[in-house]
XYZ file of C-alpha atoms in Angstrom:
313
model
C -32.322 1.265 1.662
C -29.227 -0.963 1.441
C -28.150 -2.337 4.814
C -24.729 -1.241 6.056
C -22.203 -4.095 6.256
C -21.398 -4.974 9.870
C -17.713 -5.931 10.022
C -15.409 -7.006 12.865
C -11.700 -6.189 12.495
C -9.096 -7.879 14.730
C -5.586 -6.521 14.328
C -2.914 -4.037 15.243
C -3.091 -0.508 16.540
C 0.279 1.166 16.886
C 2.287 4.345 17.102
C 3.351 5.171 13.527
C 6.570 7.135 13.019
C 6.945 8.020 9.338
C 10.118 9.568 7.903
C 10.257 10.950 4.338
C 13.436 12.123 2.658
C 13.254 15.528 1.004
C 15.566 14.429 -1.804
C 16.862 11.241 -3.391
C 17.468 8.847 -0.504
C 21.116 8.177 0.369
C 21.437 4.974 2.366
C 23.986 4.867 5.218
C 23.734 8.658 5.566
C 21.565 11.281 7.262
C 18.892 12.575 4.894
C 17.064 15.888 5.402
C 13.304 15.470 5.327
C 10.202 15.318 7.491
C 9.170 13.041 10.358
C 5.556 12.665 11.476
C 3.975 10.678 14.271
C 0.409 9.399 14.486
C -1.788 6.479 15.523
C -1.883 3.736 12.871
C -1.600 -0.005 12.388
C -2.891 -2.354 9.685
C -6.002 -3.372 11.608
C -6.824 0.182 12.698
C -6.329 1.590 9.192
C -8.598 -1.070 7.693
C -11.250 -0.383 10.341
C -11.119 3.392 9.735
C -11.389 2.899 5.978
C -14.350 0.548 6.375
C -16.157 3.212 8.393
C -15.464 5.799 5.688
C -16.916 3.417 3.090
C -20.123 3.161 5.105
C -19.679 0.071 7.294
C -20.496 -0.450 10.952
C -17.218 -1.617 12.503
C -16.181 -3.398 15.688
C -12.436 -3.186 16.289
C -10.572 -5.747 18.430
C -6.994 -5.005 19.467
C -4.584 -4.571 22.382
C -2.638 -1.562 23.648
C -0.046 -0.922 26.328
C 0.236 1.788 28.932
C -0.455 5.396 27.993
C -3.206 4.750 25.448
C -6.389 6.843 25.674
C -9.573 6.445 23.636
C -9.254 10.093 22.549
C -6.152 9.088 20.544
C -8.380 7.264 18.041
C -8.800 9.547 15.013
C -12.163 10.834 13.808
C -12.066 10.816 10.011
C -15.518 12.299 9.583
C -17.383 8.995 9.808
C -17.148 8.945 13.612
C -14.520 7.660 16.017
C -14.053 3.920 16.437
C -15.224 2.540 19.754
C -12.463 1.441 22.151
C -14.848 -1.003 23.847
C -13.027 -4.061 22.441
C -9.483 -2.693 22.755
C -7.809 -4.597 25.586
C -5.285 -2.822 27.834
C -2.120 -4.822 28.623
C -0.070 -2.362 30.727
C 2.932 -4.664 31.250
C 3.928 -4.193 27.587
C 4.586 -1.046 25.543
C 2.085 -0.246 22.821
C 3.149 -1.397 19.357
C 5.359 0.947 17.318
C 6.013 1.082 13.559
C 8.805 3.139 11.977
C 8.817 3.575 8.175
C 11.352 5.256 5.887
C 10.074 6.740 2.624
C 11.983 8.150 -0.315
C 11.247 11.589 -1.763
C 8.681 9.993 -4.116
C 6.608 8.778 -1.154
C 7.349 5.087 -1.722
C 8.466 3.039 1.304
C 12.111 1.947 1.366
C 12.129 0.029 4.668
C 10.273 -0.270 7.956
C 10.774 -1.707 11.443
C 7.901 -2.786 13.667
C 7.910 -3.514 17.402
C 4.804 -5.656 17.907
C 5.851 -7.556 21.032
C 2.545 -6.784 22.712
C 0.808 -9.006 20.129
C 3.498 -11.702 20.299
C 2.908 -12.037 24.042
C -0.839 -11.438 24.068
C -2.837 -14.110 25.920
C -5.960 -14.906 23.868
C -7.893 -15.226 27.128
C -7.661 -11.425 27.366
C -9.759 -11.195 24.198
C -12.414 -13.768 25.140
C -15.116 -11.180 25.803
C -14.196 -9.095 22.749
C -14.464 -12.005 20.290
C -17.527 -13.675 21.801
C -20.000 -12.263 19.268
C -17.943 -12.249 16.048
C -20.558 -14.329 14.213
C -23.145 -11.545 14.361
C -20.955 -9.663 11.861
C -21.112 -9.932 8.072
C -17.352 -10.578 7.954
C -14.246 -10.856 10.138
C -10.989 -9.160 9.072
C -7.740 -10.341 10.691
C -4.125 -9.245 10.318
C -1.097 -11.420 11.024
C 0.286 -9.163 13.754
C -1.770 -11.368 16.082
C 0.177 -14.355 17.428
C -0.622 -17.985 16.552
C -2.694 -18.623 19.669
C -4.700 -15.448 19.203
C -5.312 -16.151 15.505
C -6.662 -19.574 16.459
C -8.868 -18.129 19.205
C -10.263 -15.386 16.962
C -11.026 -17.681 13.996
C -12.174 -20.801 15.898
C -15.852 -21.451 15.306
C -16.282 -18.470 12.985
C -19.066 -18.999 10.447
C -18.916 -15.613 8.688
C -16.452 -14.849 5.840
C -12.865 -14.323 7.039
C -10.632 -11.759 5.305
C -6.888 -11.626 5.966
C -3.884 -9.358 5.446
C -0.622 -11.280 6.087
C 1.162 -7.975 6.992
C 4.776 -8.978 6.226
C 7.013 -11.751 4.929
C 8.065 -12.623 8.487
C 4.492 -12.962 9.760
C 2.776 -14.331 6.667
C 3.586 -17.958 7.554
C 1.293 -17.653 10.595
C -1.618 -17.655 8.167
C -0.770 -20.979 6.493
C -2.993 -23.118 8.802
C -5.985 -20.860 8.093
C -5.804 -20.521 4.297
C -8.702 -22.916 3.674
C -10.874 -20.806 5.996
C -10.282 -17.540 4.138
C -12.959 -16.004 1.950
C -10.505 -13.282 0.861
C -6.710 -13.098 1.152
C -4.463 -10.157 0.163
C -0.737 -10.987 0.127
C 1.858 -9.022 -1.802
C 4.328 -10.753 -4.112
C 6.949 -11.314 -1.402
C 4.435 -12.670 1.125
C 2.931 -14.979 -1.492
C 6.391 -16.273 -2.356
C 7.177 -16.971 1.305
C 3.950 -18.949 1.730
C 4.154 -20.905 -1.522
C 7.895 -21.519 -1.745
C 8.582 -19.953 -5.139
C 9.465 -16.384 -6.193
C 6.662 -14.151 -7.457
C 8.322 -11.620 -9.761
C 6.245 -11.487 -12.948
C 2.571 -11.413 -13.910
C 2.898 -15.080 -14.910
C 4.323 -15.895 -11.457
C 1.457 -14.008 -9.834
C -1.113 -15.945 -11.872
C 0.501 -19.203 -10.765
C 0.458 -18.031 -7.131
C -3.196 -17.004 -7.318
C -4.147 -20.419 -8.708
C -2.144 -22.096 -5.922
C -3.991 -20.166 -3.189
C -7.353 -20.982 -4.784
C -6.341 -24.675 -4.845
C -5.542 -24.421 -1.111
C -9.107 -23.306 -0.421
C -8.979 -19.492 -0.486
C -12.185 -17.990 -1.902
C -10.845 -14.785 -3.481
C -7.142 -13.922 -3.838
C -5.897 -10.367 -4.260
C -2.185 -10.505 -5.027
C -0.781 -6.997 -4.724
C 2.025 -6.160 -7.160
C 2.767 -2.571 -6.047
C 3.122 -0.348 -9.135
C 2.021 -3.216 -11.399
C -1.418 -3.220 -9.796
C -2.914 -6.477 -8.596
C -4.079 -9.906 -9.689
C -7.592 -10.692 -8.446
C -8.919 -14.223 -8.780
C -11.577 -16.665 -7.675
C -12.430 -20.155 -8.960
C -14.152 -18.788 -12.060
C -12.158 -15.757 -13.132
C -8.790 -13.993 -12.951
C -8.145 -10.336 -13.763
C -5.219 -7.894 -13.768
C -6.262 -4.551 -12.276
C -4.134 -1.400 -12.535
C -4.600 2.255 -11.648
C -3.117 5.533 -12.878
C -2.214 7.658 -9.827
C -2.939 11.362 -10.218
C -0.272 12.054 -7.598
C 1.532 10.223 -4.789
C 1.911 11.961 -1.431
C 2.446 8.850 0.696
C 2.309 5.114 -0.050
C 1.627 4.025 3.550
C -1.952 2.834 3.918
C -2.781 2.248 0.249
C -2.867 -1.521 0.773
C -5.057 -1.132 3.857
C -7.554 0.951 1.876
C -7.487 -1.666 -0.873
C -8.327 -4.462 1.590
C -11.086 -2.392 3.199
C -12.686 -1.800 -0.210
C -12.377 -5.489 -1.108
C -14.056 -6.449 2.176
C -16.830 -3.893 1.707
C -17.451 -5.195 -1.824
C -17.387 -8.820 -0.630
C -20.069 -8.077 1.961
C -22.167 -6.402 -0.746
C -21.910 -9.456 -3.017
C -20.103 -7.456 -5.708
C -18.700 -9.303 -8.735
C -14.944 -9.720 -9.133
C -14.459 -6.927 -11.674
C -16.390 -4.311 -9.704
C -14.560 -5.475 -6.575
C -11.182 -4.920 -8.239
C -12.217 -1.551 -9.638
C -13.348 -0.276 -6.231
C -10.241 -1.623 -4.460
C -7.732 0.018 -6.803
C -9.751 3.257 -6.805
C -9.553 3.249 -2.983
C -5.777 2.803 -3.082
C -5.430 5.685 -5.583
C -7.380 8.026 -3.283
C -5.176 7.015 -0.333
C -1.968 7.695 -2.289
C -3.082 11.323 -2.670
C -3.084 11.985 1.089
C -0.110 12.574 3.384
C -1.531 10.215 6.026
C -2.356 6.501 5.950
C -6.129 7.101 5.845
C -7.682 9.688 3.522
C -10.988 11.180 4.772
C -11.917 11.562 1.096
C -11.915 7.774 0.607
C -15.625 7.757 -0.431
C -14.448 9.481 -3.642
C -13.464 5.963 -4.766
C -17.146 5.432 -5.636
C -17.031 8.290 -8.171
C -16.838 7.680 -11.912
C -13.889 10.112 -12.183
C -11.694 7.993 -9.916
C -12.922 4.617 -11.148
C -12.121 5.848 -14.648
C -8.438 5.746 -13.642
C -8.668 1.955 -13.242
C -8.075 -0.531 -16.059
C -9.030 -4.215 -15.947
C -7.560 -6.919 -18.153
C -9.146 -10.396 -18.074
C -6.570 -13.168 -17.734
C -9.074 -15.984 -18.056
C -12.825 -16.376 -17.692
């Protein structure tokens, strides 16, 4: 029997408020549509997806007043333990507000993550003490500089990172050489490297630059153009054909979870890319950020929607 990957995730948990226009979005005007509210966050979504894929997960985060363990969703793979979620009552819990067009694609978002900006890493000392018993550590850049240093200092297991946003991606620069896997989008990559990433050729250049800086595997997300996946030996362009799009929020988190799961299994780059894009396609089909049917990404039907083009070998 194959051993389950044991993965620690350190990142954000927040109150997600998602608005979707019922028609073509008119900026600077009130648009009829739907508004939903639920528990989310990059770190939490990744952790939930990893559980659905069959991993044992420890989740490290911080919340403000009003949070209860019962708020953590149960997606069918069990509810995440709140044992390593630190309560910081003097700050409000993090909040994320996203605006989506009628096609489900995100137009803009605002995040209030002050609780992580002000978080004292000493609060997490107990939670991060045994990170090295895991098979991998996943971090997101919502954590402040001091906390990122505290969480990654002395880590000997592979580190996986989501830079979260253009504004926060620069926090990751000092840790690039430590990363076994890094998943920026085109805008985040451009902010870190100092040149625009607009074409496949730009993305190839960016991937090579991150590899030269010491990153083990780079997944450069290009939204509807798929992704560039590269290591020191190989670079591929991976794309998927969505069957339908209900909601784009969470697709990138599912992609990173699948990449991490595959990394821990020692999967080759092509199978890693196939699984990651299949996971994002499954997530697009659900109206929430995490799809309980994520394990369908292992099926031949879904993986058949993925195409892989070698860019060099």
